[in-house]
Short mmCIF file of C-alpha atoms in Angstrom, two decimals:
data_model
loop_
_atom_site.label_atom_id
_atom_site.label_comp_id
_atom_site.label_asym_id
_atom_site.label_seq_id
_atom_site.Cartn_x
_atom_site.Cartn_y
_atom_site.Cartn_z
CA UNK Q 266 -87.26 28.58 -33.90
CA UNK Q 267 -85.69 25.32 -35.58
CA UNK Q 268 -83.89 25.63 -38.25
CA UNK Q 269 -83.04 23.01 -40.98
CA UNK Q 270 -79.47 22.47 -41.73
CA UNK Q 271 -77.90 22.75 -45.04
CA UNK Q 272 -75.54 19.91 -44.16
CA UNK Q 273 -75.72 17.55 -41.30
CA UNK Q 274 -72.82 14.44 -41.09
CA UNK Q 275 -73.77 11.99 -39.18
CA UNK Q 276 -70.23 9.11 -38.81
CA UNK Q 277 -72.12 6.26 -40.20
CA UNK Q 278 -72.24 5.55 -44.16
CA UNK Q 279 -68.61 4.99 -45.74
CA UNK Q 280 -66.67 4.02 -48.35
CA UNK Q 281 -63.45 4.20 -49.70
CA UNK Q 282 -62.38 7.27 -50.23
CA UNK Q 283 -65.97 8.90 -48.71
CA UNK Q 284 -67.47 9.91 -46.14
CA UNK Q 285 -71.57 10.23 -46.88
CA UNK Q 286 -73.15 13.58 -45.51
CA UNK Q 287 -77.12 12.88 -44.23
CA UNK Q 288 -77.50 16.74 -45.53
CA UNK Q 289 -78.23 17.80 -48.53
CA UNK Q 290 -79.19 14.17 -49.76
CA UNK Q 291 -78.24 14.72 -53.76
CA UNK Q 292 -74.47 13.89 -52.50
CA UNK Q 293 -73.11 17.69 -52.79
CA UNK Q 294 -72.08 17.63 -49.36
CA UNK Q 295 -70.33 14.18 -48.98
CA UNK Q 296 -67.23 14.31 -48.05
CA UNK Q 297 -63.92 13.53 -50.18
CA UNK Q 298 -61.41 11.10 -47.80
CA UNK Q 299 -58.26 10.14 -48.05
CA UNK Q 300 -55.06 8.01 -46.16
CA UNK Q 301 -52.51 6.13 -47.82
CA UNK Q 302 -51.54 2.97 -46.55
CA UNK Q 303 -53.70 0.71 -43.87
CA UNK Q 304 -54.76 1.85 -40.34
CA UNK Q 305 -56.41 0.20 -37.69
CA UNK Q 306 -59.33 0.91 -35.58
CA UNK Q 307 -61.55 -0.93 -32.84
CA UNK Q 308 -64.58 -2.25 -34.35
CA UNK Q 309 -68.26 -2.27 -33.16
CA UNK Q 310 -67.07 -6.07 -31.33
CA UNK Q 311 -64.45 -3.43 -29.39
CA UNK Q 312 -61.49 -5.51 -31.48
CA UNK Q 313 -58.72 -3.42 -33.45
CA UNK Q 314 -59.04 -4.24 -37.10
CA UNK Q 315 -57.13 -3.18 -39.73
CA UNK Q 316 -58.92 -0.98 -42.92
CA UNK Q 317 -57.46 -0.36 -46.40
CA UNK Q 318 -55.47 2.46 -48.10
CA UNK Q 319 -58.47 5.41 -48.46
CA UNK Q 320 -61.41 3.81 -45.83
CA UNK Q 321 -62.59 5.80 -43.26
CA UNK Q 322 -62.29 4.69 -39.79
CA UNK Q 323 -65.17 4.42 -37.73
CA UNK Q 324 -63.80 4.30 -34.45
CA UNK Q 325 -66.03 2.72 -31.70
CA UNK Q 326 -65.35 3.96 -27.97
CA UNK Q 327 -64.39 1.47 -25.18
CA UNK Q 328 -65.90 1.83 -21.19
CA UNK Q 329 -64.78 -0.41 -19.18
CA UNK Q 330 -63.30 -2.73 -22.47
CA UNK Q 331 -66.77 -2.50 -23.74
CA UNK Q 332 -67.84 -1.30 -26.83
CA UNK Q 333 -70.71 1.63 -25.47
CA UNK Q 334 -72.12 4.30 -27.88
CA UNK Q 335 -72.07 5.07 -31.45
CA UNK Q 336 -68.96 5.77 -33.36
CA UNK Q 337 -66.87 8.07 -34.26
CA UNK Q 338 -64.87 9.12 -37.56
CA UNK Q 339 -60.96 8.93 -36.16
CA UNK Q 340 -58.42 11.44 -38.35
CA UNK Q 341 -55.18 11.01 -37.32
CA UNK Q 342 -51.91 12.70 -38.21
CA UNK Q 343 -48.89 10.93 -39.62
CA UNK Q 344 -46.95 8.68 -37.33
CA UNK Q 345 -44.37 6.05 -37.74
CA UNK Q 346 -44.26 3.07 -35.32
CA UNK Q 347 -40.36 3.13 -34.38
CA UNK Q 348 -40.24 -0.70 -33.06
CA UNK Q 349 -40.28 -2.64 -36.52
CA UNK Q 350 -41.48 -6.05 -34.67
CA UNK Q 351 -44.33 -5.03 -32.30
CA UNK Q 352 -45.47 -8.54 -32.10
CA UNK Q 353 -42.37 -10.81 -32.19
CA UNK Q 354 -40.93 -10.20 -29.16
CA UNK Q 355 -38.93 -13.72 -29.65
CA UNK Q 356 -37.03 -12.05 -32.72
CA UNK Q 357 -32.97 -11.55 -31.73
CA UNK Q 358 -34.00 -7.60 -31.98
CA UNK Q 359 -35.60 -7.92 -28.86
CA UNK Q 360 -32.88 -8.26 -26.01
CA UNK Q 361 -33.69 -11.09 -23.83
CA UNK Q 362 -30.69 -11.54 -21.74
CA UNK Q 363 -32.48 -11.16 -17.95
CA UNK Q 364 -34.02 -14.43 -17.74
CA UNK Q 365 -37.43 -13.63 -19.68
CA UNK Q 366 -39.28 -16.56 -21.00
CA UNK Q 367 -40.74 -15.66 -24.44
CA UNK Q 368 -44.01 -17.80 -26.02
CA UNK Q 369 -45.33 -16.92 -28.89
CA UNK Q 370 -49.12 -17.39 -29.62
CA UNK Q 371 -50.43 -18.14 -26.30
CA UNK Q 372 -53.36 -15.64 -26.01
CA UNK Q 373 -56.18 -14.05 -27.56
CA UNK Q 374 -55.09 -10.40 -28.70
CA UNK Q 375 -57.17 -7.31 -28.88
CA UNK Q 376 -57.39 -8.71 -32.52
CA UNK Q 377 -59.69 -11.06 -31.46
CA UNK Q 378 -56.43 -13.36 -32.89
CA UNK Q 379 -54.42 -16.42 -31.46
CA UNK Q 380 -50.97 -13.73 -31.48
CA UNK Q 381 -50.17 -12.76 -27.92
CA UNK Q 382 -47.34 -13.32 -26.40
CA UNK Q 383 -46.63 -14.62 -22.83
CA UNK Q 384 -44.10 -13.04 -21.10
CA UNK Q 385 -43.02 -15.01 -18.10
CA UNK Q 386 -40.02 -15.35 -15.42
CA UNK Q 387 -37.28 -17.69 -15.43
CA UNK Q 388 -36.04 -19.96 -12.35
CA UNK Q 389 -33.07 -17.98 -11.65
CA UNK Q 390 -32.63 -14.89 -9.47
CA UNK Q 391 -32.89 -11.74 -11.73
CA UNK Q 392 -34.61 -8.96 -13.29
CA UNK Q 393 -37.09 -10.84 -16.04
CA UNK Q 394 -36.90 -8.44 -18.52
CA UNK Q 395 -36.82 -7.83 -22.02
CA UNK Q 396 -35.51 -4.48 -24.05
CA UNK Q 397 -35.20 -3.11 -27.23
CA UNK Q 398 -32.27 -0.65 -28.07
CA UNK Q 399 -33.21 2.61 -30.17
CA UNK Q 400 -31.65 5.46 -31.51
CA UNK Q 401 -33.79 8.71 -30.89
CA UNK Q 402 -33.92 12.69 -31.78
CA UNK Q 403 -33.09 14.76 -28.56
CA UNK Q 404 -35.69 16.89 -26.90
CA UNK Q 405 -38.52 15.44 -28.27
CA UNK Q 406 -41.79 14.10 -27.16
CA UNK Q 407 -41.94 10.38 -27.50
CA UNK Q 408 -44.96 8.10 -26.62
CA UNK Q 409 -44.12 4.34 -26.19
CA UNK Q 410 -47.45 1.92 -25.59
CA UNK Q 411 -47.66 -2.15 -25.15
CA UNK Q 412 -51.17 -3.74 -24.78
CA UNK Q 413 -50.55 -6.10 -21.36
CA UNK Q 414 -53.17 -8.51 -20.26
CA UNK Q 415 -52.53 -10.47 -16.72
CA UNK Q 416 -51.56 -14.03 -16.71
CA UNK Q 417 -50.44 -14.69 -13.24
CA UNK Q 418 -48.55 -11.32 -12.02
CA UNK Q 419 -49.99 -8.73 -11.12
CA UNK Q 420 -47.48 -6.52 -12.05
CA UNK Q 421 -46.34 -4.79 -15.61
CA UNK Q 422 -43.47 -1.75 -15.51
CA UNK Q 423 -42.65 0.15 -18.53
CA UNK Q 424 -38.82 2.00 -18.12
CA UNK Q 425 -36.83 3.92 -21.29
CA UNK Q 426 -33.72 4.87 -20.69
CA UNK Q 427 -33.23 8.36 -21.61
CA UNK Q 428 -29.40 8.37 -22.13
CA UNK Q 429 -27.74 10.63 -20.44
CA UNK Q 430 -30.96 11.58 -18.65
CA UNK Q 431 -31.21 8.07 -16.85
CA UNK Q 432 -34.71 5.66 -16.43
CA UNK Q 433 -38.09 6.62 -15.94
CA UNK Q 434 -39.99 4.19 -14.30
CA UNK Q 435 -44.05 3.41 -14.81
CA UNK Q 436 -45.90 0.81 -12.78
CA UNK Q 437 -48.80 -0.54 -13.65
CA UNK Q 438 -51.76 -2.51 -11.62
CA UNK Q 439 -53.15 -5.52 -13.88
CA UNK Q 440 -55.64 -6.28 -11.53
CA UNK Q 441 -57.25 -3.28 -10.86
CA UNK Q 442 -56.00 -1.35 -13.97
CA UNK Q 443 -54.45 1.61 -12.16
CA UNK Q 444 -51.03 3.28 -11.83
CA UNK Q 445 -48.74 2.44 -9.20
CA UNK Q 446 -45.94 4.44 -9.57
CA UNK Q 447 -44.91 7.36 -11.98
CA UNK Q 448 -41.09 7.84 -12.35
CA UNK Q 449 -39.99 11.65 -13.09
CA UNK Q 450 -40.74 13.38 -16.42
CA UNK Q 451 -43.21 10.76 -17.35
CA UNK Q 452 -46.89 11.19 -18.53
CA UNK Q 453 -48.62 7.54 -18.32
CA UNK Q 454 -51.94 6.45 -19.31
CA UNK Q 455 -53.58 3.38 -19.07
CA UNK Q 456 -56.70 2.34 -21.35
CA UNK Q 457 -59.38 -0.75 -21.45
CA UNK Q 458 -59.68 -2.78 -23.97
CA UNK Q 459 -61.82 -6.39 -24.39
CA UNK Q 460 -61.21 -9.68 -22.52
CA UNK Q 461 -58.82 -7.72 -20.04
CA UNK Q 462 -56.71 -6.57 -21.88
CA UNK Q 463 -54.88 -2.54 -21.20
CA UNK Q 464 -53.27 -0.28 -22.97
CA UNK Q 465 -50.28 1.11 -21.13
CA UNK Q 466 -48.20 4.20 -22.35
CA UNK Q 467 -45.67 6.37 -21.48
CA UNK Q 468 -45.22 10.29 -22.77
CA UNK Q 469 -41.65 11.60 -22.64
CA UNK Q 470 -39.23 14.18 -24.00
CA UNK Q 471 -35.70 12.60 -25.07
CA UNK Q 472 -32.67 13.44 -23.58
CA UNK Q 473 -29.76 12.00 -26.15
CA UNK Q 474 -29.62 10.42 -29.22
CA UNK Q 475 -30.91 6.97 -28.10
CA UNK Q 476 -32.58 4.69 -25.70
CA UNK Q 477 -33.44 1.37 -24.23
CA UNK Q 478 -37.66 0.39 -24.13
CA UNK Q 479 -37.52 -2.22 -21.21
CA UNK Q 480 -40.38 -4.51 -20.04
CA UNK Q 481 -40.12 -5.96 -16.37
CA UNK Q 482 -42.94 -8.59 -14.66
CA UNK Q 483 -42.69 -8.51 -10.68
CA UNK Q 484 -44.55 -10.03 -8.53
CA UNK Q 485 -45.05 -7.11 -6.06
CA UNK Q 486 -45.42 -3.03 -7.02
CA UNK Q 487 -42.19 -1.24 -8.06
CA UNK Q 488 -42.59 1.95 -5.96
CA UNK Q 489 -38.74 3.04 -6.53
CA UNK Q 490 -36.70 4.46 -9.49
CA UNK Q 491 -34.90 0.92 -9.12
CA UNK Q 492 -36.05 -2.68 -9.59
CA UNK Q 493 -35.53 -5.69 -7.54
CA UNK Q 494 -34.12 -9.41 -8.33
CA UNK Q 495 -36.76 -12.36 -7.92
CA UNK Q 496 -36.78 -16.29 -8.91
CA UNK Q 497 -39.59 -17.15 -10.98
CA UNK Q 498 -41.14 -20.36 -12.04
CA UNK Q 499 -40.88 -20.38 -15.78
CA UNK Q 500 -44.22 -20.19 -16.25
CA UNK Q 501 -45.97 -17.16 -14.70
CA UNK Q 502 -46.29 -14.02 -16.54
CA UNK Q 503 -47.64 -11.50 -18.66
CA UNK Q 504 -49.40 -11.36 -21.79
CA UNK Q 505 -48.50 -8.42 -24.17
CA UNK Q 506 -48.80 -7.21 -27.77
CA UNK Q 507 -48.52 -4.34 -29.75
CA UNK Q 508 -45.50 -2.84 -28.85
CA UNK Q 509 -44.95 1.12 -30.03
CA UNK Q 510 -42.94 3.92 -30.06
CA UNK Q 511 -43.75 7.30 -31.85
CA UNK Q 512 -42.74 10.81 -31.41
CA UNK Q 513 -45.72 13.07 -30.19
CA UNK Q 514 -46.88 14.11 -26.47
CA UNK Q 515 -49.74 11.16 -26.73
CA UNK Q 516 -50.53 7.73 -28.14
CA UNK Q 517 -52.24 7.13 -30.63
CA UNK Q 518 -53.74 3.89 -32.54
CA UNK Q 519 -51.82 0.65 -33.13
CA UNK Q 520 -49.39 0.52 -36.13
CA UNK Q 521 -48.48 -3.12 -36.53
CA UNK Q 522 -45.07 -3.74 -37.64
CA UNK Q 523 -43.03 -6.84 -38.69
CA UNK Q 524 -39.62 -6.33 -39.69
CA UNK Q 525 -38.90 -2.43 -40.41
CA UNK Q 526 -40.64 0.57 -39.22
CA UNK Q 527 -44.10 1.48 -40.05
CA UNK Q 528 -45.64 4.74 -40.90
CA UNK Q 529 -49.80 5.15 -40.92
CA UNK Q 530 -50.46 8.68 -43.21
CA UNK Q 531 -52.22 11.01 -42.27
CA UNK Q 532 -55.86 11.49 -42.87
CA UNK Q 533 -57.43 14.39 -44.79
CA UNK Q 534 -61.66 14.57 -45.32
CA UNK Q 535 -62.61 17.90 -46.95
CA UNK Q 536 -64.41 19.32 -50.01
CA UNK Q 537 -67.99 18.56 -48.95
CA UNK Q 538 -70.73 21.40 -49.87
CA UNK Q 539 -70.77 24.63 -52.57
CA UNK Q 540 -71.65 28.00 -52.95
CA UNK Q 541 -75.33 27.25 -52.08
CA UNK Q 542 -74.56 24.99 -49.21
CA UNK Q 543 -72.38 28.15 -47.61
CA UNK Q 544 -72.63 31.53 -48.45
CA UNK Q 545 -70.93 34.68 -47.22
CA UNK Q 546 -74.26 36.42 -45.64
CA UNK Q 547 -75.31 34.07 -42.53
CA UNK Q 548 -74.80 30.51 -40.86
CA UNK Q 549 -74.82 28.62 -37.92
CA UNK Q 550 -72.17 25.77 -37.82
CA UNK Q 551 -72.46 23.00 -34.67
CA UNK Q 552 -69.92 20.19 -34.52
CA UNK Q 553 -69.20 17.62 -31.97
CA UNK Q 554 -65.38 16.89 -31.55
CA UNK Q 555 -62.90 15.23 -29.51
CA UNK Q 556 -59.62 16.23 -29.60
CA UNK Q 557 -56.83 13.53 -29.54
CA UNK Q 558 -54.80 15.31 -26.85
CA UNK Q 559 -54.35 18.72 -25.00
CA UNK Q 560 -50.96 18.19 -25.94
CA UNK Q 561 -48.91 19.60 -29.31
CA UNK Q 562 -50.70 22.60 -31.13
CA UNK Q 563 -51.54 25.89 -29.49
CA UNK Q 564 -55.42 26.38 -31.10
CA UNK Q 565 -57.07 23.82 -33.06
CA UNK Q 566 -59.73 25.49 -36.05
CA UNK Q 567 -62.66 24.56 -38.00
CA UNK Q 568 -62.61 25.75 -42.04
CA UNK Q 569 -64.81 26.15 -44.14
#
């Protein structure tokens, strides 16, 4: 026998600072929400968008880099994007000493924005890289991510050095969208996003008190823990954006930075119902949840 619910949320009907409950409908069992600061999100056209200080995120899953079911309210815990320019990657903070040619605003972001960057080889014989020099907690998780879109090479390898623990190398497959090669002590992932674009990341614990985040195009598959020399043309590439580093064993969504490091707050979304909406003699409670990693807490709880 069916039973009618006391209080059914259905991810659909926002607002700042509230998240609207179909169950009971007089508003007793909405929802009180709360984040300070911005945060982004990928929005029912599958682009990342940035909300206010207090909205709820409505997160829309990506297939394939396309936007395919309904969405989902994303709470997040508290992380701080350690790279403070994620999208200049011409600014002297950036290290671009092995022959990397850096151009601004050449591509169509996730944002749906002209505000990619193409990363492309010089003419001379060397590593086309570029790196960014951090200082770090030891023996800690780390995740670093980049969104990379293909311009002309196929490949995109992502390598922190771990200080006294030496480089982890990740390859990844523009093309096809796959991993290559997966250097020691290194969890990668790789996600889809719209008009080709991937998310690549890395999962690490530290080893030291600082560490290098280098980018390297090639034009064949780095299968090694080293990296060859090549000539390029000036011209053929990569497109990235979004660079990020945070501690925790998984990635999570983009905090845009532009000058100093950025920290997205945590989310909280609580006080919904009263004593006639639960009571201490029965109820049935369903809930459909995704958990944002395996990783990090030892049981994961539902209060009421």
């Amino acid at each position: 026998m069916s039973v009618k619910p006391s209080l059914a949320l259905i991810p659909s009907g926002v607002k700042a600072s509230k998240v609207y409950s179909v169950l009971p409908a007089d508003g007793v069992g909405d929802f009180d929400f709360s984040r300070s600061g911005n945060a982004t999100r990928v929005n029912k056209q599958g682009l990342i968008e940035t909300v206010a200080s207090n909205v709820p995120r409505l997160n829309y899953p990506l297939i394939d880099g396309v936007v395919s079911g309904c969405p989902s309210l994303l709470l997040e815990p508290a992380r701080t994007n350690i790279i403070p320019y994620s999208e200049d990657f011409s600014n002297v903070a950036w290290t671009n000493n092995e022959d990397a040619i850096i151009t601004n605003n050449s591509n169509i972001s996730p944002t749906g924005e002209l505000n990619a960057t193409l990363f492309a080889a010089g003419n001379s014989s060397d590593f086309h890289r570029i790196a960014y020099f951090l200082t770090i907690t030891n023996s800690i998780s780390y995740t670093h991510s980049i969104f990379v879109k293909k311009q002309n090479f196929n490949y995109f390898t992502l390598r922190f050095n771990l200080g006294s623990g030496g480089y982890n190398n990740v390859c990844f497959d523009l093309s096809n969208g796959t991993l290559v090669y997966n250097g020691l002590n290194c969890t990668p992932n790789i996600e889809s996003y719209d008009n080709d674009w991937f998310k690549l990341s890395i999962s690490f614990i530290s080893i030291g008190t600082s560490g290098t985040v280098y980018y390297y195009i090639t034009e064949n598959p780095v299968t090694t823990s080293s990296i060859s020399a090549y000539v390029g043309n000036d011209l053929d590439g990569v497109y990235i954006y979004g660079a990020q580093l945070e501690t925790g064993s998984y990635p999570t969504s983009y905090i845009p930075t532009s000058g100093s490091q950025t920290t997205r707050s945590a989310e909280t979304c609580n006080n919904s119902g009263d004593a006639n909406t639960f009571n201490d003699s029965e109820g049935v409670l369903m809930a459909e949840l995704s958990s944002l990693s395996e990783l990090d807490v030892t049981a994961r709880y539902i209060q009421v």
